[in-house]
């Protein structure tokens, strides 16, 4: 037999207050974890750019071994994949793939002769402008 019990007809579930408490806790956790996570992403982009600059510099050194000079500023990094018209001793390509952009999607800057050495190879960082600090700092081969 069924009894008329007022508490038996009540549906179980979460109250609005309980849901709000859970949402506040999740928001606090996200506010704490997200900045630490995105800081790590920025560090990995900087490490990637440094590794790419190092790899490009090694490819440029191989180009120099073959041709006795680095590509001119006008020839640029494209000379690592495509033979310049006036280069008889070119023995490339010196990269397996095309010249990559930096981790922020911008092309690497190349100057020959360089202002800081025989050649300058650099990225302007996340912000894409000279100077900066942190993830916006310039990355280079000197």
XYZ file of N, CA and C in Angstrom:
426
model
N 0.823 -1.181 0.000
C 0.000 0.000 0.000
C 0.869 1.248 0.000
N 0.338 2.247 -0.644
C 1.030 3.524 -0.715
C 0.490 4.444 0.361
N 1.423 5.132 0.968
C 1.042 6.108 1.985
C 1.244 7.494 1.432
N 0.511 8.381 1.867
C 0.673 9.775 1.480
C 1.755 10.408 2.350
N 2.964 10.225 1.927
C 4.097 10.787 2.649
C 4.592 11.998 1.862
N 4.584 13.202 2.437
C 4.967 14.397 1.682
C 6.436 14.381 1.270
N 7.298 13.728 2.015
C 8.712 13.702 1.640
C 8.995 12.665 0.559
N 8.157 11.699 0.372
C 8.382 10.668 -0.638
C 8.183 11.211 -2.047
N 7.359 12.199 -2.238
C 7.112 12.733 -3.571
C 8.156 13.774 -3.978
N 9.031 14.146 -3.083
C 10.071 15.134 -3.365
C 11.135 14.541 -4.275
N 11.535 15.261 -5.302
C 12.558 14.766 -6.211
C 13.933 15.053 -5.633
N 14.853 14.093 -5.842
C 16.208 14.316 -5.358
C 16.990 15.055 -6.432
N 17.995 15.851 -6.024
C 18.800 16.621 -6.949
C 19.571 17.678 -6.192
N 20.209 18.550 -6.950
C 21.008 19.606 -6.348
C 20.187 20.880 -6.262
N 20.416 21.609 -5.209
C 19.745 22.897 -5.090
C 20.549 23.938 -5.866
N 19.937 25.045 -6.105
C 20.605 26.124 -6.817
C 21.825 26.609 -6.041
N 21.728 26.655 -4.744
C 22.847 27.089 -3.919
C 24.034 26.127 -4.047
N 23.773 24.838 -4.062
C 24.852 23.854 -4.205
C 25.539 23.999 -5.568
N 24.745 24.216 -6.618
C 25.318 24.404 -7.953
C 26.174 25.667 -8.016
N 25.723 26.742 -7.383
C 26.500 27.979 -7.370
C 27.817 27.803 -6.619
N 27.808 27.063 -5.525
C 29.042 26.813 -4.764
C 30.029 26.038 -5.624
N 29.561 25.025 -6.331
C 30.430 24.239 -7.203
C 31.005 25.123 -8.321
N 30.181 25.980 -8.926
C 30.658 26.867 -9.980
C 31.699 27.854 -9.457
N 31.518 28.367 -8.263
C 32.505 29.281 -7.678
C 33.820 28.557 -7.447
N 33.767 27.347 -6.940
C 34.991 26.561 -6.706
C 35.695 26.283 -8.031
N 34.953 25.900 -9.065
C 35.557 25.660 -10.381
C 36.179 26.935 -10.949
N 35.507 28.063 -10.763
C 36.050 29.336 -11.226
C 37.348 29.700 -10.523
N 37.392 29.467 -9.210
C 38.624 29.745 -8.462
C 39.767 28.845 -8.923
N 39.473 27.570 -9.155
C 40.504 26.652 -9.645
C 40.999 27.066 -11.025
N 40.089 27.440 -11.907
C 40.472 27.860 -13.249
C 41.317 29.136 -13.188
N 40.963 30.045 -12.293
C 41.724 31.277 -12.143
C 43.128 31.035 -11.627
N 43.321 29.966 -10.902
C 44.636 29.633 -10.373
C 45.466 28.835 -11.377
N 44.839 27.878 -12.059
C 45.556 26.963 -12.947
C 45.833 27.587 -14.317
N 44.904 28.325 -14.883
C 45.039 28.852 -16.243
C 46.296 29.710 -16.430
N 46.596 30.662 -15.554
C 47.819 31.447 -15.776
C 49.084 30.595 -15.755
N 49.138 29.599 -14.900
C 50.310 28.726 -14.843
C 50.411 27.902 -16.128
N 49.290 27.436 -16.639
C 49.284 26.660 -17.876
C 49.748 27.517 -19.050
N 49.203 28.726 -19.188
C 49.554 29.565 -20.326
C 50.988 30.075 -20.238
N 51.529 30.201 -19.033
C 52.943 30.553 -18.891
C 53.815 29.445 -19.467
N 53.408 28.194 -19.270
C 54.165 27.066 -19.815
C 54.081 27.042 -21.333
N 52.936 27.401 -21.886
C 52.793 27.456 -23.348
C 53.746 28.500 -23.912
N 53.837 29.661 -23.261
C 54.755 30.706 -23.718
C 56.199 30.249 -23.673
N 56.569 29.509 -22.626
C 57.938 29.000 -22.514
C 58.241 28.015 -23.636
N 57.261 27.182 -23.990
C 57.510 26.205 -25.054
C 57.664 26.891 -26.408
N 56.942 27.980 -26.640
C 57.100 28.715 -27.895
C 58.500 29.325 -27.992
N 58.999 29.851 -26.875
C 60.348 30.433 -26.857
C 61.382 29.342 -27.118
N 61.211 28.181 -26.493
C 62.152 27.072 -26.715
C 62.113 26.612 -28.168
N 60.927 26.567 -28.748
C 60.790 26.177 -30.153
C 61.506 27.171 -31.059
N 61.328 28.460 -30.806
C 61.988 29.481 -31.629
C 63.507 29.370 -31.522
N 64.017 29.148 -30.315
C 65.469 29.009 -30.142
C 65.993 27.788 -30.901
N 65.240 26.689 -30.848
C 65.658 25.478 -31.563
C 65.620 25.700 -33.074
N 64.601 26.396 -33.565
C 64.510 26.665 -35.004
C 65.630 27.595 -35.462
N 65.961 28.594 -34.673
C 67.058 29.498 -35.024
C 68.360 28.714 -35.096
N 68.572 27.824 -34.139
C 69.779 26.995 -34.143
C 69.831 26.102 -35.385
N 68.703 25.478 -35.743
C 68.660 24.608 -36.921
C 68.885 25.410 -38.210
N 68.300 26.592 -38.294
C 68.501 27.429 -39.483
C 69.956 27.879 -39.583
N 70.552 28.185 -38.449
C 71.958 28.602 -38.465
C 72.856 27.456 -38.932
N 72.554 26.233 -38.531
C 73.331 25.075 -38.996
C 73.154 24.864 -40.501
N 71.944 25.056 -40.998
C 71.713 24.935 -42.438
C 72.469 26.034 -43.194
N 72.493 27.230 -42.623
C 73.257 28.322 -43.244
C 74.755 28.013 -43.242
N 75.250 27.380 -42.181
C 76.665 26.985 -42.144
C 76.972 25.956 -43.229
N 76.054 25.019 -43.463
C 76.249 24.024 -44.518
C 76.263 24.699 -45.893
N 75.369 25.668 -46.075
C 75.349 26.452 -47.310
C 76.712 27.121 -47.512
N 77.241 27.691 -46.436
C 78.531 28.377 -46.521
C 79.668 27.399 -46.850
N 79.630 26.208 -46.300
C 80.659 25.205 -46.605
C 80.665 24.902 -48.105
N 79.470 24.777 -48.676
C 79.374 24.441 -50.100
C 79.733 25.614 -51.014
N 79.325 26.809 -50.651
C 79.453 27.942 -51.568
C 80.530 28.951 -51.175
N 81.132 28.780 -50.010
C 82.168 29.676 -49.467
C 81.625 31.012 -48.957
N 80.306 31.158 -48.895
C 79.720 32.389 -48.343
C 78.278 32.100 -47.932
N 77.755 32.968 -47.096
C 76.345 32.877 -46.703
C 75.477 33.516 -47.779
N 74.185 33.163 -47.812
C 73.287 33.851 -48.746
C 73.239 35.351 -48.412
N 73.020 36.166 -49.409
C 72.882 37.603 -49.168
C 71.542 37.871 -48.478
N 71.413 39.069 -47.961
C 70.140 39.456 -47.347
C 69.019 39.367 -48.373
N 69.311 39.774 -49.605
C 68.284 39.738 -50.661
C 67.873 38.296 -50.984
N 68.831 37.371 -51.012
C 68.499 35.960 -51.270
C 67.714 35.393 -50.090
N 68.093 35.808 -48.904
C 67.382 35.410 -47.698
C 67.452 33.925 -47.408
N 66.603 33.499 -46.501
C 66.562 32.099 -46.082
C 65.999 31.192 -47.162
N 65.348 31.758 -48.160
C 64.814 30.956 -49.264
C 65.939 30.245 -50.014
N 67.163 30.790 -49.951
C 68.300 30.165 -50.628
C 68.650 28.808 -50.026
N 68.109 28.498 -48.873
C 68.347 27.185 -48.271
C 67.548 26.089 -48.968
N 66.459 26.465 -49.623
C 65.614 25.487 -50.313
C 65.642 25.609 -51.830
N 65.881 26.803 -52.322
C 65.835 27.057 -53.761
C 67.175 27.619 -54.205
N 67.734 27.028 -55.228
C 69.048 27.455 -55.726
C 68.975 28.867 -56.299
N 69.806 29.768 -55.762
C 69.866 31.097 -56.364
C 70.416 31.004 -57.794
N 69.962 31.867 -58.659
C 70.329 31.807 -60.079
C 71.826 31.933 -60.308
N 72.505 32.701 -59.489
C 73.930 32.953 -59.720
C 74.839 32.123 -58.808
N 74.346 31.001 -58.306
C 75.132 30.189 -57.364
C 75.481 28.835 -57.983
N 76.696 28.720 -58.509
C 77.109 27.506 -59.216
C 77.378 26.331 -58.275
N 77.864 26.602 -57.063
C 78.259 25.506 -56.176
C 77.199 25.156 -55.140
N 75.985 25.606 -55.330
C 74.882 25.295 -54.420
C 74.614 23.797 -54.477
N 74.526 23.131 -53.329
C 74.306 21.687 -53.306
C 73.160 21.340 -52.361
N 72.120 22.112 -52.398
C 70.984 21.935 -51.478
C 69.926 21.044 -52.052
N 68.799 21.025 -51.497
C 68.337 21.908 -50.435
C 68.991 21.574 -49.086
N 69.088 22.580 -48.246
C 69.746 22.446 -46.959
C 68.750 22.230 -45.817
N 67.480 22.265 -46.145
C 66.415 21.951 -45.189
C 65.498 20.913 -45.813
N 64.966 20.000 -45.005
C 64.057 18.981 -45.531
C 62.712 19.588 -45.926
N 62.303 20.624 -45.200
C 61.030 21.288 -45.477
C 61.302 22.755 -45.772
N 60.253 23.484 -46.082
C 60.413 24.918 -46.317
C 60.828 25.612 -45.031
N 61.364 26.802 -45.165
C 61.789 27.577 -43.995
C 60.554 27.865 -43.142
N 60.590 27.473 -41.872
C 59.402 27.682 -41.032
C 59.269 29.139 -40.596
N 58.060 29.516 -40.275
C 57.836 30.783 -39.586
C 58.145 30.557 -38.119
N 58.300 31.632 -37.370
C 58.518 31.475 -35.936
C 57.229 30.929 -35.295
N 57.263 30.524 -34.041
C 56.072 29.938 -33.417
C 54.858 30.868 -33.370
N 55.055 32.151 -33.627
C 53.956 33.106 -33.614
C 53.476 33.416 -35.023
N 53.961 32.650 -36.012
C 53.473 32.773 -37.384
C 54.133 33.846 -38.224
N 55.217 34.425 -37.737
C 55.898 35.479 -38.487
C 57.221 34.941 -39.042
N 57.668 35.451 -40.188
C 58.928 34.955 -40.756
C 60.132 35.366 -39.898
N 61.138 34.506 -39.889
C 62.394 34.852 -39.230
C 63.091 35.945 -40.028
N 63.788 36.806 -39.334
C 64.527 37.902 -39.961
C 65.966 37.445 -40.192
N 66.512 37.809 -41.356
C 67.865 37.392 -41.716
C 68.600 38.575 -42.324
N 69.825 38.795 -41.845
C 70.672 39.848 -42.406
C 72.083 39.323 -42.618
N 72.617 39.602 -43.808
C 73.992 39.223 -44.129
C 74.602 40.341 -44.950
N 75.585 41.075 -44.501
C 76.278 40.858 -43.235
C 75.439 41.332 -42.061
N 75.706 40.723 -40.923
C 74.944 41.058 -39.735
C 75.521 42.243 -38.979
N 74.719 42.813 -38.132
C 75.172 43.898 -37.270
C 75.849 43.361 -36.010
N 75.574 42.102 -35.674
C 76.080 41.498 -34.439
C 77.060 40.357 -34.699
N 77.293 40.017 -35.926
C 78.181 38.925 -36.303
C 78.194 38.800 -37.813
N 78.683 37.662 -38.299
C 78.706 37.472 -39.757
C 77.310 37.536 -40.340
N 76.348 36.976 -39.599
C 74.963 37.028 -40.029
C 74.090 37.208 -38.802
N 72.955 37.823 -39.000
C 71.970 37.981 -37.932
C 70.728 37.187 -38.318
N 70.301 36.349 -37.405
C 69.101 35.542 -37.594
C 68.273 35.721 -36.335
N 67.032 36.212 -36.487
C 66.269 36.535 -35.286
C 64.769 36.553 -35.530
N 64.045 36.524 -34.407
C 62.595 36.662 -34.393
C 62.273 37.797 -33.439
N 61.255 38.559 -33.747
C 60.847 39.655 -32.872
C 59.966 39.168 -31.714
N 59.770 37.879 -31.569
C 58.985 37.354 -30.455
C 57.494 37.423 -30.703
N 56.749 37.199 -29.643
C 55.296 37.108 -29.755
C 54.665 38.393 -30.278
N 55.175 39.544 -29.838
C 54.546 40.807 -30.231
C 54.916 41.266 -31.645
N 55.973 40.678 -32.230
C 56.343 41.002 -33.606
C 57.008 42.350 -33.801
N 57.414 43.009 -32.717
C 58.101 44.293 -32.830
C 59.430 44.215 -32.085
N 60.416 45.025 -32.507
C 61.716 44.975 -31.844
C 61.621 45.287 -30.356
N 62.484 44.620 -29.586
C 62.508 44.827 -28.137
C 61.482 43.966 -27.435
N 61.213 44.304 -26.209
C 60.220 43.575 -25.436
C 60.857 42.731 -24.347
N 60.012 42.245 -23.463
C 60.468 41.402 -22.366
C 59.592 40.164 -22.284
N 60.069 39.161 -21.562
C 59.298 37.929 -21.397
C 59.064 37.244 -22.730
N 57.823 36.844 -22.992
C 57.485 36.174 -24.249
C 57.532 37.124 -25.446
N 57.546 38.428 -25.183
C 57.628 39.413 -26.258
C 59.067 39.757 -26.613
N 60.037 39.199 -25.897
C 61.445 39.517 -26.136
C 61.904 38.946 -27.473
N 62.850 39.651 -28.088
C 63.437 39.179 -29.341
C 64.311 37.964 -29.067
N 64.347 37.040 -30.009
C 65.190 35.847 -29.931
C 66.143 35.890 -31.105
N 67.420 35.573 -30.861
C 68.393 35.733 -31.932
C 69.545 34.732 -31.804
N 70.466 34.806 -32.763
C 71.602 33.884 -32.793
C 72.871 34.514 -32.221
N 72.810 35.682 -31.655
C 74.016 36.276 -31.068
C 73.936 36.348 -29.570
